[in-house]
CSV table of C-alpha atoms in Angstrom, one decimal:
chain,number,residue,atom,x,y,z
A,1,UNK,CA,-31.0,-52.5,64.3
A,2,UNK,CA,-30.9,-50.0,67.1
A,3,UNK,CA,-33.9,-48.4,65.6
A,4,UNK,CA,-35.9,-51.6,66.0
A,5,UNK,CA,-35.1,-51.6,69.7
A,6,UNK,CA,-36.3,-48.0,69.9
A,7,UNK,CA,-39.5,-48.9,68.1
A,8,UNK,CA,-40.1,-51.7,70.5
A,9,UNK,CA,-39.6,-49.4,73.4
A,10,UNK,CA,-42.1,-46.9,72.0
A,11,UNK,CA,-44.6,-49.7,71.2
A,12,UNK,CA,-44.5,-50.7,74.9
A,13,UNK,CA,-44.9,-47.3,76.3
A,14,UNK,CA,-46.9,-45.1,73.9
A,15,UNK,CA,-46.3,-41.3,74.0
A,16,UNK,CA,-48.9,-39.2,75.7
A,17,UNK,CA,-49.6,-35.7,74.4
A,18,UNK,CA,-50.9,-34.6,77.8
A,19,UNK,CA,-53.9,-32.3,77.6
A,20,UNK,CA,-57.2,-31.7,79.3
A,21,UNK,CA,-59.5,-33.0,76.6
A,22,UNK,CA,-61.2,-36.1,75.2
A,23,UNK,CA,-58.9,-39.1,75.4
A,24,UNK,CA,-57.9,-40.7,72.1
A,25,UNK,CA,-55.5,-43.5,71.3
A,26,UNK,CA,-53.9,-42.8,68.0
A,27,UNK,CA,-51.7,-45.2,66.0
A,28,UNK,CA,-48.8,-44.5,63.7
A,29,UNK,CA,-46.2,-46.4,61.8
A,30,UNK,CA,-42.5,-46.3,62.6
A,31,UNK,CA,-41.2,-44.3,59.7
A,32,UNK,CA,-41.2,-40.6,58.7
A,33,UNK,CA,-44.4,-40.5,56.6
A,34,UNK,CA,-46.2,-42.8,59.1
A,35,UNK,CA,-45.2,-41.0,62.2
A,36,UNK,CA,-44.5,-37.3,61.4
A,37,UNK,CA,-48.1,-36.0,61.7
A,38,UNK,CA,-48.6,-37.7,65.1
A,39,UNK,CA,-45.2,-36.6,66.3
A,40,UNK,CA,-45.7,-33.0,65.2
A,41,UNK,CA,-49.2,-32.8,66.5
A,42,UNK,CA,-48.1,-34.0,69.9
A,43,UNK,CA,-44.8,-32.0,70.0
A,44,UNK,CA,-46.4,-28.7,68.8
A,45,UNK,CA,-49.5,-29.0,71.0
A,46,UNK,CA,-52.0,-29.3,68.1
A,47,UNK,CA,-53.9,-32.2,69.8
A,48,UNK,CA,-54.1,-30.2,73.0
A,49,UNK,CA,-55.2,-27.0,71.1
A,50,UNK,CA,-58.2,-28.9,69.7
A,51,UNK,CA,-59.2,-30.6,72.9
A,52,UNK,CA,-57.7,-34.0,72.2
A,53,UNK,CA,-55.9,-35.9,75.0
A,54,UNK,CA,-53.8,-38.0,72.6
A,55,UNK,CA,-52.0,-41.2,73.5
A,56,UNK,CA,-50.0,-42.0,70.4
A,57,UNK,CA,-48.8,-45.6,69.8
A,58,UNK,CA,-46.4,-47.0,67.3
A,59,UNK,CA,-47.2,-50.1,65.1
A,60,UNK,CA,-45.2,-52.0,62.5
A,61,UNK,CA,-47.9,-51.6,59.9
A,62,UNK,CA,-51.5,-50.5,59.1
A,63,UNK,CA,-53.4,-53.8,59.1
A,64,UNK,CA,-52.4,-54.3,62.8
A,65,UNK,CA,-53.9,-50.9,63.5
A,66,UNK,CA,-57.2,-51.9,61.9
A,67,UNK,CA,-57.2,-55.0,64.1
A,68,UNK,CA,-56.7,-52.7,67.1
A,69,UNK,CA,-59.6,-50.5,65.9
A,70,UNK,CA,-61.8,-53.5,65.7
A,71,UNK,CA,-60.8,-54.6,69.2
A,72,UNK,CA,-61.6,-51.2,70.6
A,73,UNK,CA,-58.0,-50.7,71.7
A,74,UNK,CA,-57.4,-47.8,69.3
A,75,UNK,CA,-59.6,-44.9,68.1
A,76,UNK,CA,-57.5,-43.6,65.2
A,77,UNK,CA,-54.8,-45.0,63.0
A,78,UNK,CA,-52.6,-44.6,60.0
A,79,UNK,CA,-52.5,-46.7,56.8
A,80,UNK,CA,-50.1,-46.9,54.0
A,81,UNK,CA,-51.3,-47.4,50.4
A,82,UNK,CA,-51.0,-51.2,50.6
A,83,UNK,CA,-53.6,-51.4,53.3
A,84,UNK,CA,-56.3,-49.2,51.7
A,85,UNK,CA,-58.4,-52.3,50.9
A,86,UNK,CA,-59.3,-52.4,54.6
A,87,UNK,CA,-61.4,-49.1,54.6
A,88,UNK,CA,-62.6,-50.1,51.1
A,89,UNK,CA,-64.3,-53.1,52.7
A,90,UNK,CA,-65.8,-51.2,55.5
A,91,UNK,CA,-63.2,-51.9,58.3
A,92,UNK,CA,-62.6,-48.2,59.0
A,93,UNK,CA,-63.3,-44.7,57.7
A,94,UNK,CA,-60.6,-42.5,56.2
A,95,UNK,CA,-60.7,-39.1,57.9
A,96,UNK,CA,-57.7,-37.5,56.1
A,97,UNK,CA,-55.1,-38.1,53.4
A,98,UNK,CA,-51.6,-37.9,54.8
A,99,UNK,CA,-49.5,-37.5,51.6
A,100,UNK,CA,-48.6,-39.2,48.4
A,101,UNK,CA,-45.7,-41.6,48.7
A,102,UNK,CA,-42.7,-42.5,46.6
A,103,UNK,CA,-40.6,-44.3,49.1
A,104,UNK,CA,-41.4,-47.9,48.2
A,105,UNK,CA,-38.9,-50.2,46.5
A,106,UNK,CA,-38.5,-53.7,45.2
A,107,UNK,CA,-34.9,-54.5,46.0
A,108,UNK,CA,-32.7,-57.5,45.1
A,109,UNK,CA,-29.3,-58.9,45.9
A,110,UNK,CA,-26.4,-57.9,43.6
A,111,UNK,CA,-26.5,-59.8,40.3
A,112,UNK,CA,-30.3,-59.9,40.0
A,113,UNK,CA,-31.0,-57.4,37.2
A,114,UNK,CA,-34.8,-57.7,36.6
A,115,UNK,CA,-38.1,-58.7,38.1
A,116,UNK,CA,-38.2,-61.7,35.7
A,117,UNK,CA,-35.0,-63.0,37.4
A,118,UNK,CA,-37.0,-63.3,40.7
A,119,UNK,CA,-38.8,-66.4,39.4
A,120,UNK,CA,-38.5,-69.2,42.0
A,121,UNK,CA,-36.5,-67.0,44.4
A,122,UNK,CA,-37.2,-66.1,48.0
A,123,UNK,CA,-38.8,-62.7,48.3
A,124,UNK,CA,-39.7,-61.0,51.6
A,125,UNK,CA,-42.7,-58.8,52.1
A,126,UNK,CA,-44.8,-57.4,54.9
A,127,UNK,CA,-48.2,-58.5,53.8
A,128,UNK,CA,-50.8,-55.9,53.1
A,129,UNK,CA,-48.3,-53.0,52.9
A,130,UNK,CA,-47.2,-50.7,50.2
A,131,UNK,CA,-44.1,-52.8,49.6
A,132,UNK,CA,-46.4,-55.8,48.9
A,133,UNK,CA,-48.5,-53.7,46.5
A,134,UNK,CA,-45.4,-52.4,44.6
A,135,UNK,CA,-44.1,-55.9,44.2
A,136,UNK,CA,-47.5,-57.0,42.8
A,137,UNK,CA,-47.5,-54.1,40.3
A,138,UNK,CA,-44.0,-54.9,39.2
A,139,UNK,CA,-44.8,-58.5,38.7
A,140,UNK,CA,-47.9,-57.7,36.7
A,141,UNK,CA,-45.8,-55.4,34.4
A,142,UNK,CA,-43.5,-58.4,33.9
A,143,UNK,CA,-46.4,-60.7,33.2
A,144,UNK,CA,-45.7,-62.6,36.4
A,145,UNK,CA,-47.7,-63.4,39.6
A,146,UNK,CA,-46.9,-63.9,43.3
A,147,UNK,CA,-47.2,-67.6,42.7
A,148,UNK,CA,-44.0,-67.4,40.6
A,149,UNK,CA,-42.0,-66.4,43.7
A,150,UNK,CA,-41.2,-68.0,47.0
A,151,UNK,CA,-42.9,-65.4,49.2
A,152,UNK,CA,-41.8,-65.1,52.8
A,153,UNK,CA,-43.9,-62.8,55.0
A,154,UNK,CA,-42.0,-60.8,57.7
A,155,UNK,CA,-42.3,-57.5,59.6
A,156,UNK,CA,-40.1,-54.7,58.2
A,157,UNK,CA,-37.3,-54.9,60.8
A,158,UNK,CA,-37.0,-58.7,60.2
A,159,UNK,CA,-36.8,-58.0,56.4
A,160,UNK,CA,-33.8,-55.7,57.1
A,161,UNK,CA,-32.0,-58.5,59.0
A,162,UNK,CA,-33.0,-61.2,56.5
A,163,UNK,CA,-31.9,-59.2,53.4
A,164,UNK,CA,-28.6,-58.1,55.1
A,165,UNK,CA,-27.7,-61.7,55.9
A,166,UNK,CA,-28.7,-62.8,52.4
A,167,UNK,CA,-31.5,-65.1,53.7
A,168,UNK,CA,-33.8,-63.7,51.0
A,169,UNK,CA,-33.1,-62.8,47.4
A,170,UNK,CA,-35.3,-59.8,47.2
A,171,UNK,CA,-37.9,-57.7,49.1
A,172,UNK,CA,-40.8,-55.3,48.8
A,173,UNK,CA,-39.9,-52.7,51.4
A,174,UNK,CA,-39.7,-48.9,51.8
A,175,UNK,CA,-37.5,-46.1,53.2
A,176,UNK,CA,-36.1,-45.7,55.9
A,177,UNK,CA,-35.7,-49.5,55.9
A,178,UNK,CA,-34.2,-49.5,52.4
A,179,UNK,CA,-31.6,-46.9,53.6
A,180,UNK,CA,-30.8,-49.1,56.6
A,181,UNK,CA,-30.3,-52.1,54.4
A,182,UNK,CA,-28.1,-50.1,52.0
A,183,UNK,CA,-25.6,-49.4,54.8
A,184,UNK,CA,-25.1,-53.1,55.1
A,185,UNK,CA,-25.7,-54.2,51.5
A,186,UNK,CA,-24.4,-51.2,49.4
A,187,UNK,CA,-24.5,-53.2,46.2
A,188,UNK,CA,-28.2,-54.0,46.3
A,189,UNK,CA,-30.3,-53.5,43.2
A,190,UNK,CA,-33.5,-51.4,43.0
A,191,UNK,CA,-35.8,-53.3,40.6
A,192,UNK,CA,-38.9,-51.1,41.0
A,193,UNK,CA,-40.2,-47.9,42.6
A,194,UNK,CA,-43.5,-46.0,42.9
A,195,UNK,CA,-42.4,-43.5,40.3
A,196,UNK,CA,-42.5,-46.4,37.7
A,197,UNK,CA,-46.3,-46.4,38.0
A,198,UNK,CA,-47.1,-42.7,38.6
A,199,UNK,CA,-49.5,-41.0,38.0
A,200,UNK,CA,-51.7,-43.8,36.7
A,201,UNK,CA,-51.3,-45.4,40.1
A,202,UNK,CA,-50.9,-42.9,43.0
A,203,UNK,CA,-49.9,-44.2,46.4
A,204,UNK,CA,-51.7,-42.1,49.1
A,205,UNK,CA,-51.3,-42.8,52.8
A,206,UNK,CA,-54.2,-41.9,55.1
A,207,UNK,CA,-55.5,-41.5,58.6
A,208,UNK,CA,-58.4,-43.6,59.7
A,209,UNK,CA,-61.1,-43.7,62.5
A,210,UNK,CA,-63.0,-46.5,64.1
A,211,UNK,CA,-66.4,-46.7,62.3
A,212,UNK,CA,-68.5,-46.2,65.5
A,213,UNK,CA,-66.7,-43.0,66.3
A,214,UNK,CA,-67.7,-41.2,63.2
A,215,UNK,CA,-71.4,-41.2,64.2
A,216,UNK,CA,-70.9,-41.7,68.0
A,217,UNK,CA,-68.4,-38.9,68.6
A,218,UNK,CA,-68.2,-36.6,65.6
A,219,UNK,CA,-66.7,-33.8,67.6
A,220,UNK,CA,-63.7,-35.9,68.5
A,221,UNK,CA,-63.2,-36.9,64.9
A,222,UNK,CA,-63.4,-33.3,63.8
A,223,UNK,CA,-60.9,-32.2,66.4
A,224,UNK,CA,-58.4,-34.9,65.5
A,225,UNK,CA,-58.8,-33.8,61.8
A,226,UNK,CA,-58.1,-30.2,62.8
A,227,UNK,CA,-55.0,-31.3,64.6
A,228,UNK,CA,-53.9,-33.3,61.6
A,229,UNK,CA,-54.4,-30.3,59.3
A,230,UNK,CA,-52.4,-28.0,61.6
A,231,UNK,CA,-49.6,-30.7,61.7
A,232,UNK,CA,-49.7,-31.0,57.9
A,233,UNK,CA,-49.2,-27.3,57.4
A,234,UNK,CA,-46.4,-27.2,60.0
A,235,UNK,CA,-44.7,-30.2,58.4
A,236,UNK,CA,-44.8,-28.6,55.0
A,237,UNK,CA,-43.5,-25.2,56.2
A,238,UNK,CA,-40.9,-26.6,58.6
A,239,UNK,CA,-39.5,-29.8,57.0
A,240,UNK,CA,-36.2,-30.0,58.9
A,241,UNK,CA,-38.0,-29.5,62.2
A,242,UNK,CA,-40.6,-32.1,61.4
A,243,UNK,CA,-37.7,-34.5,60.6
A,244,UNK,CA,-36.0,-33.7,63.9
A,245,UNK,CA,-39.3,-34.2,65.9
A,246,UNK,CA,-39.9,-37.6,64.2
A,247,UNK,CA,-36.3,-38.6,64.7
A,248,UNK,CA,-36.7,-38.1,68.4
A,249,UNK,CA,-40.0,-39.9,68.5
A,250,UNK,CA,-38.7,-43.0,66.6
A,251,UNK,CA,-35.1,-43.1,67.8
A,252,UNK,CA,-34.0,-43.2,64.2
A,253,UNK,CA,-31.2,-40.9,63.0
A,254,UNK,CA,-32.5,-37.7,61.3
A,255,UNK,CA,-30.3,-38.3,58.3
A,256,UNK,CA,-32.0,-41.7,57.6
A,257,UNK,CA,-35.4,-40.0,57.9
A,258,UNK,CA,-34.3,-37.1,55.7
A,259,UNK,CA,-33.8,-39.6,52.8
A,260,UNK,CA,-37.3,-41.1,53.3
A,261,UNK,CA,-38.8,-37.6,53.6
A,262,UNK,CA,-37.5,-36.8,50.2
A,263,UNK,CA,-39.8,-39.3,48.7
A,264,UNK,CA,-43.0,-37.5,49.6
A,265,UNK,CA,-44.8,-34.3,48.5
A,266,UNK,CA,-45.2,-32.5,51.9
A,267,UNK,CA,-48.8,-31.6,50.9
A,268,UNK,CA,-50.6,-28.8,52.8
A,269,UNK,CA,-54.1,-29.0,54.1
A,270,UNK,CA,-55.1,-26.6,51.3
A,271,UNK,CA,-53.7,-28.8,48.6
A,272,UNK,CA,-55.4,-31.9,50.0
A,273,UNK,CA,-58.7,-29.9,50.2
A,274,UNK,CA,-58.3,-28.9,46.6
A,275,UNK,CA,-57.6,-32.5,45.5
A,276,UNK,CA,-60.6,-33.7,47.5
A,277,UNK,CA,-62.9,-31.1,46.0
A,278,UNK,CA,-61.9,-31.9,42.4
A,279,UNK,CA,-62.3,-35.7,42.8
A,280,UNK,CA,-58.7,-36.6,42.5
A,281,UNK,CA,-58.5,-38.3,45.9
A,282,UNK,CA,-61.5,-40.5,45.3
A,283,UNK,CA,-60.0,-41.3,41.9
A,284,UNK,CA,-56.8,-42.5,43.7
A,285,UNK,CA,-58.8,-44.7,45.9
A,286,UNK,CA,-60.9,-46.1,43.0
A,287,UNK,CA,-57.7,-47.0,41.1
A,288,UNK,CA,-56.3,-48.7,44.2
A,289,UNK,CA,-59.6,-50.7,44.6
A,290,UNK,CA,-59.3,-51.9,41.0
A,291,UNK,CA,-55.8,-53.1,41.7
A,292,UNK,CA,-56.8,-54.8,44.9
A,293,UNK,CA,-59.5,-56.7,42.9
A,294,UNK,CA,-57.0,-57.6,40.2
A,295,UNK,CA,-54.6,-58.9,42.9
A,296,UNK,CA,-57.3,-60.9,44.7
A,297,UNK,CA,-57.3,-58.8,47.8
A,298,UNK,CA,-61.1,-58.1,47.5
A,299,UNK,CA,-64.0,-59.1,45.3
A,300,UNK,CA,-66.1,-56.0,45.8
A,301,UNK,CA,-65.4,-52.6,47.3
A,302,UNK,CA,-67.3,-49.6,48.6
A,303,UNK,CA,-67.5,-46.4,46.6
A,304,UNK,CA,-64.7,-44.1,48.0
A,305,UNK,CA,-67.3,-41.5,48.8
A,306,UNK,CA,-68.7,-43.9,51.4
A,307,UNK,CA,-65.5,-44.4,53.3
A,308,UNK,CA,-63.4,-41.2,52.7
A,309,UNK,CA,-65.0,-38.5,54.7
A,310,UNK,CA,-63.7,-35.8,52.4
A,311,UNK,CA,-66.5,-33.3,53.1
A,312,UNK,CA,-65.7,-33.5,56.8
A,313,UNK,CA,-61.9,-33.0,56.1
A,314,UNK,CA,-62.8,-29.8,54.1
A,315,UNK,CA,-65.1,-28.4,56.7
A,316,UNK,CA,-63.0,-29.2,59.8
């Protein structure tokens, strides 16, 4: 749990990518895919290059970042797939796709062999995250619902402790947390993973901006997107270095992050541009919106073209 202490320390301090430029508070999540772009952009000077005085801050999940956007205590943030219903309901604008993720798992204690065997058991999730979403998908496939389980909501680091001490029977969680749990519960069982539902359901993670910034300060948004694109290309071309940078930022051993990093695609800005132009990205978001409606997260959603600023990503 040393990593949790490190995350708490970073949360308290924030990391400043000092530069003469427009100030921007930018949120990230405490794992490789949630932190690597912010870490690389700060470490390699991409924020400064594009005139952004970035103050990057760690969060435990995306929904809290959306709350921070709404409270005007953050300008930009990061969301995993499970929180994409928030921009779909107008709470923020998506300014860039980060990557497509395969690091989520539904894990169970030894002896539990199927999703069906979770009925009536205590299952931990961080609500509104990709782990929550994967659990719902796995339940639907097994003709079950969340109401069939004893759901306990916790933040990810608490799930690690609860699972390791066998206070819960199962969890919807992701790497690197799964890797940390495995060191303490090596006989855990993986009941479901993102790959089980790919490509019909693709799990994109994204970067978001406060709604008022998009019209009120379009130059800042464009410059942050430019820094993101530079960081994406650096990350794809220098994977080990990106892991090293993120390891230092999070205080998590590089080996743990390397495992998580292996569950992504390391997409370049050119690849994301192509997938944006051909409609794939909006298709991913539309599929997620259908799932969110099925799972009762939302009744109606915006059209992805109204909250994913794809044209601005392409032109930045």
